[in-house]
Amino acid sequence: KNQVEQSPQSLIILEGKNCTLQCNYTVSPFSNLRWYKQDTGRGPVSLTIMTFSENTKSNGRYTATLDADTKQSSLHITASQLSDSASYICVVSPTGGGADGLTFGKGTHLIIQP
Amino acid sequence: SAVISQKPSRDICQRGTSLTIQCQVDSQVTMMFWYRQQPGQSLTLIATANQGSEATYESGFVIDKFPISRPNLTFSTLTVSNMSPEDSSIYLCSVEDLTKSGNTIYFGEGSWLTVV
C-alpha cells in the first residue's frame, strides 16, 4: 500500500530560526513529489514539485530535497517568519504523475512564535 | 495558474440535511477532483468529475451520499447528502494544469462544513 509519512507531527520554533520537515514514502513506482503549504481553514498552496531525477528545488525561503533511492524528502525553511505558521503537506505521485493517484501525508503543523 | 473559487467557504449544517458545494475554475480543465480532509487527517480523494460522464468514485464513497455534477469544463458541484456529524470536514476542489511542466495541481480554498 502506498504511504507517505511525515515528521514531526508538529513543531514550534522561534521567528527567525530555520527548520527542516521530513517526508518518507513507499509509493512505487514513483513519478514526482510535491510540498504544499496549508494555512488553517484554507486550501493547500503548491511550494515545490520534484521529479525522481531532481535532488533539490527552491522557492524563496523554502528548499525541498529528494533522495529517490532512500525514498525520503525534506523541506527546509530558512529564517522563519510568523506567516510560515501552517501545515506542510507532502504529496507523492506514482508513475503517470496524474492528479488522480496522489498519496497525501498528514502534514506537519508548524507554529512560529515571535 | 488556475484560480479556483469554492462556495460556501464555511457552513454549519443540521444533521439529516444536504448541502451543495460549488467549484468554479477560471479556465477549462478536463478533470476536476473532490477531496475530503477530516480534522487532523490527510486529504482523501472522494471522486473525479469528468465533463459529460458520470463521476468516478473512490473506494468508500458512493454517488448516493456524494452526488457530483459537472455541467461544463469550468464548473462542478459536490453535494453532501443526509449529513451526520462524521461528515464534518473540509471539502476541497482540485484541478490539474497540464500546460505547465510537472502538471501543477491547484486546490480551492475549501469548504469547511460543521454538522450539528
Short mmCIF file of C-alpha atoms in Angstrom, two decimals:
data_model
loop_
_atom_site.label_atom_id
_atom_site.label_comp_id
_atom_site.label_asym_id
_atom_site.label_seq_id
_atom_site.Cartn_x
_atom_site.Cartn_y
_atom_site.Cartn_z
CA LYS A 1 0.00 0.00 0.00
CA ASN A 2 1.33 3.44 -0.93
CA GLN A 3 2.05 5.52 2.14
CA VAL A 4 3.51 8.92 2.96
CA GLU A 5 4.77 9.50 6.49
CA GLN A 6 5.67 12.97 7.71
CA SER A 7 7.61 14.02 10.77
CA PRO A 8 7.44 15.68 13.12
CA GLN A 9 3.68 15.81 13.53
CA SER A 10 4.01 19.30 14.97
CA LEU A 11 6.83 21.75 15.54
CA ILE A 12 7.21 25.06 17.37
CA ILE A 13 10.15 27.33 16.61
CA LEU A 14 11.06 30.95 17.23
CA GLU A 15 10.76 33.54 14.49
CA GLY A 16 13.96 33.83 12.51
CA LYS A 17 15.09 30.27 13.13
CA ASN A 18 15.46 27.57 10.49
CA CYS A 19 13.67 24.23 10.48
CA THR A 20 13.51 21.02 8.46
CA LEU A 21 10.45 18.87 7.90
CA GLN A 22 10.71 15.24 6.83
CA CYS A 23 8.74 13.06 4.43
CA ASN A 24 9.23 9.32 3.87
CA TYR A 25 7.23 7.49 1.25
CA THR A 26 6.65 3.99 -0.02
CA VAL A 27 4.96 4.94 -3.30
CA SER A 28 6.33 2.85 -6.13
CA PRO A 29 6.86 3.32 -8.96
CA PHE A 30 7.43 6.96 -8.21
CA SER A 31 6.90 9.94 -10.51
CA ASN A 32 7.05 13.16 -8.53
CA LEU A 33 6.87 14.63 -5.05
CA ARG A 34 5.18 17.87 -4.06
CA TRP A 35 5.20 20.03 -0.98
CA TYR A 36 2.17 22.15 -0.15
CA LYS A 37 1.53 24.81 2.48
CA GLN A 38 -1.92 24.87 4.02
CA ASP A 39 -2.99 27.75 6.23
CA THR A 40 -5.66 26.95 8.79
CA GLY A 41 -9.08 26.76 7.13
CA ARG A 42 -7.65 27.33 3.64
CA GLY A 43 -6.77 25.18 0.65
CA PRO A 44 -3.23 23.85 0.06
CA VAL A 45 -0.88 26.03 -1.98
CA SER A 46 1.94 24.50 -4.00
CA LEU A 47 5.50 25.18 -2.83
CA THR A 48 7.63 22.81 -4.90
CA ILE A 49 7.37 19.85 -7.21
CA MET A 50 10.26 17.48 -7.95
CA THR A 51 10.57 14.57 -10.34
CA PHE A 52 12.58 11.48 -9.45
CA SER A 53 15.64 12.91 -11.25
CA GLU A 54 15.75 16.13 -9.23
CA ASN A 55 17.59 16.41 -5.92
CA THR A 56 16.66 19.87 -4.82
CA LYS A 57 14.18 22.61 -5.63
CA SER A 58 13.91 26.06 -4.07
CA ASN A 59 11.07 28.54 -3.77
CA GLY A 60 12.23 31.61 -1.90
CA ARG A 61 12.99 30.61 1.69
CA TYR A 62 11.70 27.09 1.07
CA THR A 63 14.11 24.41 -0.19
CA ALA A 64 12.99 20.86 -0.84
CA THR A 65 15.37 17.93 -1.25
CA LEU A 66 14.68 14.49 -2.61
CA ASP A 67 16.54 11.19 -2.31
CA ALA A 68 14.68 8.78 -4.57
CA ASP A 69 16.93 5.89 -3.54
CA THR A 70 16.00 6.10 0.14
CA LYS A 71 12.51 7.46 -0.65
CA GLN A 72 13.00 10.49 1.56
CA SER A 73 12.33 14.17 1.10
CA SER A 74 12.81 17.18 3.31
CA LEU A 75 11.53 20.74 3.31
CA HIS A 76 13.90 23.30 4.79
CA ILE A 77 12.56 26.69 5.83
CA THR A 78 15.13 29.43 6.28
CA ALA A 79 14.76 32.49 8.50
CA SER A 80 11.21 31.61 9.51
CA GLN A 81 8.50 34.26 9.62
CA LEU A 82 5.22 34.38 11.52
CA SER A 83 3.39 33.84 8.22
CA ASP A 84 5.10 30.45 7.88
CA SER A 85 2.78 29.11 10.60
CA ALA A 86 0.77 26.48 8.71
CA SER A 87 0.55 22.79 7.92
CA TYR A 88 3.04 21.48 5.37
CA ILE A 89 1.88 18.53 3.35
CA CYS A 90 4.00 16.10 1.35
CA VAL A 91 2.25 14.57 -1.68
CA VAL A 92 3.61 11.77 -3.85
CA SER A 93 2.52 10.72 -7.33
CA PRO A 94 3.01 7.28 -8.81
CA THR A 95 4.18 6.78 -12.37
CA GLY A 96 1.96 8.77 -14.70
CA GLY A 97 2.11 11.60 -12.21
CA GLY A 98 -1.53 12.49 -12.58
CA ALA A 99 -3.77 14.13 -10.03
CA ASP A 100 -5.96 11.05 -9.67
CA GLY A 101 -3.36 8.87 -7.99
CA LEU A 102 -1.87 11.09 -5.32
CA THR A 103 -0.90 9.89 -1.86
CA PHE A 104 -1.01 12.59 0.82
CA GLY A 105 0.85 12.79 4.09
CA LYS A 106 -0.96 14.00 7.20
CA GLY A 107 1.20 17.08 7.30
CA THR A 108 3.49 18.76 9.80
CA HIS A 109 1.83 21.51 11.81
CA LEU A 110 4.38 24.32 12.16
CA ILE A 111 3.98 27.17 14.63
CA ILE A 112 6.30 30.17 14.52
CA GLN A 113 6.47 32.09 17.78
CA PRO A 114 7.58 35.72 17.99
CA SER B 1 -2.05 29.44 -12.78
CA ALA B 2 -5.62 28.25 -12.29
CA VAL B 3 -7.84 30.20 -9.90
CA ILE B 4 -10.45 28.10 -8.13
CA SER B 5 -13.43 29.57 -6.29
CA GLN B 6 -15.39 27.47 -3.86
CA LYS B 7 -18.72 28.25 -2.20
CA PRO B 8 -19.60 28.19 0.61
CA SER B 9 -16.34 28.75 2.45
CA ARG B 10 -17.93 27.71 5.73
CA ASP B 11 -21.28 26.43 6.89
CA ILE B 12 -22.92 24.92 9.92
CA CYS B 13 -25.45 22.30 8.90
CA GLN B 14 -28.17 20.42 10.68
CA ARG B 15 -28.00 16.65 10.89
CA GLY B 16 -30.01 14.98 8.12
CA THR B 17 -29.84 17.89 5.70
CA SER B 18 -27.89 18.13 2.44
CA LEU B 19 -25.52 20.83 1.22
CA THR B 20 -24.17 21.52 -2.24
CA ILE B 21 -20.65 22.90 -2.66
CA GLN B 22 -19.79 24.77 -5.83
CA CYS B 23 -16.41 24.89 -7.56
CA GLN B 24 -15.67 27.38 -10.32
CA VAL B 25 -12.38 27.44 -12.27
CA ASP B 26 -11.16 30.38 -14.33
CA SER B 27 -10.04 28.13 -17.21
CA GLN B 28 -11.26 24.98 -18.91
CA VAL B 29 -9.98 21.78 -17.35
CA THR B 30 -10.59 18.18 -18.29
CA MET B 31 -10.77 16.69 -14.83
CA MET B 32 -11.83 18.14 -11.51
CA PHE B 33 -11.28 16.36 -8.23
CA TRP B 34 -13.14 16.45 -4.93
CA TYR B 35 -11.31 15.76 -1.67
CA ARG B 36 -12.31 15.46 1.96
CA GLN B 37 -9.98 16.46 4.79
CA GLN B 38 -11.20 15.39 8.20
CA PRO B 39 -9.70 17.09 11.27
CA GLY B 40 -6.07 16.12 11.74
CA GLN B 41 -6.13 13.80 8.74
CA SER B 42 -4.64 13.85 5.26
CA LEU B 43 -6.63 14.64 2.15
CA THR B 44 -8.74 11.77 0.81
CA LEU B 45 -9.96 11.70 -2.77
CA ILE B 46 -13.75 11.35 -2.98
CA ALA B 47 -14.21 11.31 -6.73
CA THR B 48 -13.02 12.54 -10.09
CA ALA B 49 -15.52 14.66 -12.01
CA ASN B 50 -15.38 14.43 -15.80
CA GLN B 51 -17.41 16.65 -18.08
CA GLY B 52 -20.04 14.71 -19.97
CA SER B 53 -19.82 11.50 -17.98
CA GLU B 54 -20.52 10.11 -14.55
CA ALA B 55 -18.05 10.88 -11.80
CA THR B 56 -15.60 8.17 -10.79
CA TYR B 57 -15.80 7.43 -7.05
CA GLU B 58 -13.05 6.10 -4.83
CA SER B 59 -13.49 3.15 -2.54
CA GLY B 60 -15.65 4.07 0.43
CA PHE B 61 -17.53 6.85 -1.34
CA VAL B 62 -20.85 6.39 -3.18
CA ILE B 63 -22.89 8.52 -5.50
CA ASP B 64 -25.98 8.47 -3.28
CA LYS B 65 -24.05 10.12 -0.47
CA PHE B 66 -21.87 12.44 -2.59
CA PRO B 67 -23.63 13.20 -5.89
CA ILE B 68 -21.48 15.25 -8.26
CA SER B 69 -22.38 17.35 -11.26
CA ARG B 70 -20.03 18.55 -14.00
CA PRO B 71 -22.11 20.52 -16.49
CA ASN B 72 -19.15 22.14 -18.27
CA LEU B 73 -15.36 22.39 -18.30
CA THR B 74 -15.16 25.14 -15.68
CA PHE B 75 -17.72 24.16 -13.04
CA SER B 76 -18.61 21.30 -10.72
CA THR B 77 -20.72 20.71 -7.65
CA LEU B 78 -20.45 18.22 -4.82
CA THR B 79 -23.48 17.50 -2.63
CA VAL B 80 -23.06 16.03 0.83
CA SER B 81 -26.36 14.25 1.44
CA ASN B 82 -28.14 13.34 4.66
CA MET B 83 -25.32 14.76 6.72
CA SER B 84 -24.16 13.39 10.05
CA PRO B 85 -21.52 14.77 12.43
CA GLU B 86 -19.00 12.38 10.83
CA ASP B 87 -19.29 14.45 7.64
CA SER B 88 -17.80 17.47 9.39
CA SER B 89 -14.73 18.15 7.25
CA ILE B 90 -13.07 20.49 4.84
CA TYR B 91 -14.14 19.66 1.28
CA LEU B 92 -11.68 20.71 -1.40
CA CYS B 93 -11.98 21.04 -5.14
CA SER B 94 -8.83 20.49 -7.18
CA VAL B 95 -7.74 20.72 -10.82
CA GLU B 96 -4.67 19.72 -12.73
CA ASP B 97 -2.95 22.19 -15.07
CA LEU B 98 -1.29 20.18 -17.81
CA THR B 99 0.00 23.24 -19.63
CA LYS B 100 2.92 23.59 -17.24
CA SER B 101 5.77 21.15 -16.88
CA GLY B 102 5.26 18.92 -13.89
CA ASN B 103 1.49 19.16 -14.19
CA THR B 104 0.77 21.59 -11.36
CA ILE B 105 -2.18 20.70 -9.16
CA TYR B 106 -4.26 23.50 -7.70
CA PHE B 107 -6.70 23.45 -4.83
CA GLY B 108 -9.62 25.67 -4.00
CA GLU B 109 -9.86 27.45 -0.68
CA GLY B 110 -12.02 24.68 0.71
CA SER B 111 -15.48 24.47 2.19
CA TRP B 112 -15.42 23.92 5.94
CA LEU B 113 -18.57 22.10 6.98
CA THR B 114 -19.64 21.51 10.58
CA VAL B 115 -22.62 19.21 11.12
CA VAL B 116 -24.51 19.60 14.39
#
